C-alpha cells in the first residue's frame, strides 16, 4: 500500500474527529499518523528536591562540556557491558555500564536467577514485589552495573502467544503498575538506575524490527517493522498506565521499543517521547534506544531520544555535524547529556560506586559474588507465584506420602545444559526448557533470561522430601507413554512446560507431546497431579476434565529455587496464595483476535489494536465468553468468606472533574492523580480448616458503556488467618483509579456518577458488590 502524506493526514484527522465524537475506536477506519510534538522538553529537575539537586550538578557540568563531550555521553557502544556510554575523563565522568535482565544479571557467574516478571505478578503481593526489586538491584550494584535493563511492562500480553509476555507483569494495567512501581523503587533503593521498558506498544515479536539487506552499502530496508496502531485512550488507560508508576517511583531511564507506533518508529516517535513521556508524564531521566532500535539520526534526536545503544552510524560524529549545521539544536544535545548525568547524580552514583566487574565477552578471574541470601527470597516468591487451579477432594497437600512417581521432561535438569557462550554475553548462558529434552523451565529465552547459579529441579526437591520420609520414588523423564504403573504409588506427578523466547511468538499454547504424556499417565494412575512451567497462558483442554487428573498447578517461571518453591506448596509448608495473572480459556480459539500476533507480508505491516481497552479478562467479559480459569483465580488449601463491604469517598481532597490546572506536572504525571479519593473495606474470613492467606481483589465498573465491565483496581494480601479468624482488607483508590483519559481535554477525568465496586477472590468470584458515587 502506498501512502501520500495528504491522505494520511486527512485520515488521521477523520480518525481523531471520530474518536473525539464518542465513536468506538473499532469503527474508526484508520489509526492515523503519530502527531508531531516538538520541541523536546528540556529536563529541569522540578519534580522534587533530589531531582533538583541532581540537575543543578549536571547542568553545571554540561555547561563546561565541549560538543564532543556532550555527544560522548549520549553515544552508546557494546564494550565491557551489554551497553556502555562514553566517558568524559576531563571531568572524571565514567563510562556507564548497562546490563540485562529484568529477572537477574544475565550471563554472569555468582548471580541469582529470580522468578520472571510474570511469575512475580502472580504473587499479587506488593511486599514481595519491592523485595524483588531491592535484591535484584543489589546484584546489579555489586557487579558495578549502573543501569539495569528492567522492569518490563511491555509487552503487557495483548497477544496470548506473544514471545516475551513472561518478562512483563501481566495484561492488567493495575497489577502491572503496582509491580512496576515497587520493582523500580527496589532497584533504585539499591543505588542502580532502573529502565522501564519497552516504550511503547511492543506487543509482539513477529516483525518487531525491520529487515535490512546488509549486503547493500546503505543497508537497504527490505521490510519495515510492524506498526502498532492504538488510539489515545487505550494508550493512556492500558499501555502507558504501568509506566506511570515506575516514573512516579523515580525511574531514571526508559527504553524505547523496536516497532512503529502509528507508522512512526518508537525511537523517533515524538508523540510517545516528547509528548506523552516528557510532557504529560514529566520524565526527568533519559530515553535509551532498544539495542539497534534507532532508525534515524536527526529525527530521533529531535523526537526525544537521549542515548543510542549502540551507535551504528546515525549519531556519534554525525550528531555533532547535525548540531553544527542546525538540524539538531545545541540545547537538545545539552539536554541529552544533562539528563544522563542528572540521573547518575540522582542515584548518587558519583559516590564510591563499585568497580564494574561485569564482563560481556569474557569471564573475570575472581568474580564478585552478589548472591547474598537472595535464594531465600527467590524460594518464597517462587512459592507465592505458584497457582493451584484444581484440587479434587484435597488431593493436595501431600500428607505423609511414602511413594510417588515422577514423569516428564520438566521434572529434571537438562541432560546436558545447552550452553551458548557469548550469545548474549557473559561467561556462558544456560538455556532451559527449550524443548522436551532441555529440562525444567525456570526462565524463558532471549535477552530477558536469568542465568541460574544452580537449579533445584522439582525431582530433586521431591526426592529430598521422600527420602526424609523413608519413602520410595520412581521416575521416567523421557517417555511419552510411561509404564507400567507402580501399584504402590500414591501420586503420579507429571511435569510439562510451555517455552517462549524473545524474537519469536508462540505457535501454540499447547503441545501434543505434553498433552499425550498427561493423558497417558492419567489413564493408568488415579491420582495424577500436573504441574506446568510456562511463559504465559497454557491451555489444558486436552485433559483438564480427565477424572484421574486430581490436581493442577500453574508453576510459572520460578527461577533457581524452582523445585523447593514447588515442594513447599505440594507438601503444604506453604498454603498457596498465587493467582493467575492472565485468563485461561477453555480452548485457544476463545482468545479470538488476541490469540495470534499479526502476521503480514506487507512492506508496512500493521497491527490495529481495534480491541482498545478490551484485552485479557476485559475481552472475555465484553464478549461474554466463560473462561476455564479467570484472571485472578487461584485456590488455597482453605476457603475464605467475604463480608461487610464499606465504601467511602474522601472529603479533604480536590474532587473537581479535572486535576488542578495550577499545579505543575511532576515525574509520573499530575500529582493529584495519586491522591486517595475513596476507600473500600471488606472483611475476609478463613472459613476452612487450615491456616491460610487470601489475596482480596477489588474491581470497579466505571460509569458509561465505553468502559470495561470490571477492572482490577486493588489487591491486598490478608492473613495468614487461622480457621474462623477474620481480618479487614482496606483498599485505597486514587484519582487515577477512578478516572478515564479524556482525549479531547488530554487529561484524566472523573466520570460523574455511580461506580460499581466488587470485592472477592478473582475477576469472576466477586461476592461483595457496592457503589461509589462521584458527584
Ligand atoms: C459525530 O457524531 C454525530 C452523531 O452521531 C455524527 O452525525 C457525525 O457525523 C459525527 N462526526 C464525525 C466527524 O464522525
Ligand atoms: C489496519 O487498519 C487500516 C485502516 O483502517 C487498514 O487499511 C488495514 O488493513 C488494517 N490492517 C490490518 C492488519 O487489519
Ligand atoms: C495514533 O493515532 C490515534 C488516532 O488518531 C491517536 O489517538 C493516537 O494518539 C496516536 N498515537 C500515537 C502514538 O501517535
Ligand atoms: C520544567 O519542566 C516542567 C515540565 O516540563 C515544566 O512544567 C516547567 O515549566 C519547567 N520549568 C522550567 C523552569 O523550565
Ligand atoms: C569518549 O568516551 C570514550 C570511551 O569511554 C573515552 O575513551 C574518550 O576519552 C571520550 N572522549 C572524550 C572527548 O571525552
Ligand atoms: C546536517 O547533518 C546531518 C548529519 O550529518 C545530516 O543528516 C543532515 O542532512 C544535515 N543537514 C543539513 C541541512 O545539511
Ligand atoms: C470425593 O470424595 C467423595 C467422598 O469420599 C466421593 O464421594 C467423591 O466421588 C469424590 N470426588 C471425586 C471427584 O473423586
Ligand atoms: C536443547 O535445545 C537446543 C535448541 O533447540 C538444541 O540445540 C539442543 O540440542 C537441545 N538439547 C538437547 C539435549 O536436546
Ligand atoms: C483412571 O485410572 C484407573 C486406574 O486406577 C484406570 O483403570 C482408568 O481407566 C483411568 N480412567 C481413565 C478415564 O483413563
Ligand atoms: C495463528 O498463526 C499461525 C501462523 O503463525 C496460523 O497457522 C494460525 O492459523 C493462526 N491461528 C489463528 C487462530 O489465527
Short mmCIF file of N, CA and C and ligand atoms in Angstrom, two decimals, residues 161 506-507 589 592 595-597 599, ligand 10:
data_model
loop_
_atom_site.label_atom_id
_atom_site.label_comp_id
_atom_site.label_asym_id
_atom_site.label_seq_id
_atom_site.Cartn_x
_atom_site.Cartn_y
_atom_site.Cartn_z
N UNK A 161 -0.06 -15.40 22.46
CA UNK A 161 1.11 -16.16 22.02
C UNK A 161 2.38 -15.31 21.94
N UNK A 506 4.79 -17.54 20.02
CA UNK A 506 4.50 -18.98 20.12
C UNK A 506 3.55 -19.39 18.98
N UNK A 507 3.63 -20.62 18.58
CA UNK A 507 2.72 -21.08 17.53
C UNK A 507 1.52 -21.80 18.12
N UNK A 589 -9.08 -20.97 20.65
CA UNK A 589 -9.87 -20.10 19.77
C UNK A 589 -10.65 -19.04 20.56
N UNK A 592 -9.81 -15.46 20.43
CA UNK A 592 -10.18 -14.70 19.23
C UNK A 592 -8.99 -14.01 18.59
N UNK A 595 -5.34 -14.03 20.12
CA UNK A 595 -4.51 -15.23 20.26
C UNK A 595 -3.16 -15.07 19.56
N UNK A 596 -3.23 -14.72 18.30
CA UNK A 596 -2.04 -14.69 17.46
C UNK A 596 -1.48 -13.29 17.32
N UNK A 597 -0.20 -13.22 17.08
CA UNK A 597 0.36 -11.94 16.66
C UNK A 597 -0.09 -11.68 15.23
N UNK A 599 0.40 -11.38 11.59
CA UNK A 599 1.37 -11.83 10.59
C UNK A 599 0.96 -11.26 9.25
C1 LIG B 10 -2.07 -18.21 14.08
O1 LIG B 10 -0.93 -18.03 13.27
C2 LIG B 10 -0.48 -19.22 12.68
C3 LIG B 10 0.77 -18.90 11.90
O2 LIG B 10 1.74 -18.39 12.76
C4 LIG B 10 -1.56 -19.78 11.78
O3 LIG B 10 -1.14 -21.03 11.29
C5 LIG B 10 -2.84 -19.98 12.56
O4 LIG B 10 -3.87 -20.33 11.69
C6 LIG B 10 -3.24 -18.73 13.27
N1 LIG B 10 -4.36 -19.03 14.14
C7 LIG B 10 -5.39 -18.23 14.31
C8 LIG B 10 -6.47 -18.72 15.23
O5 LIG B 10 -5.48 -17.16 13.76
#
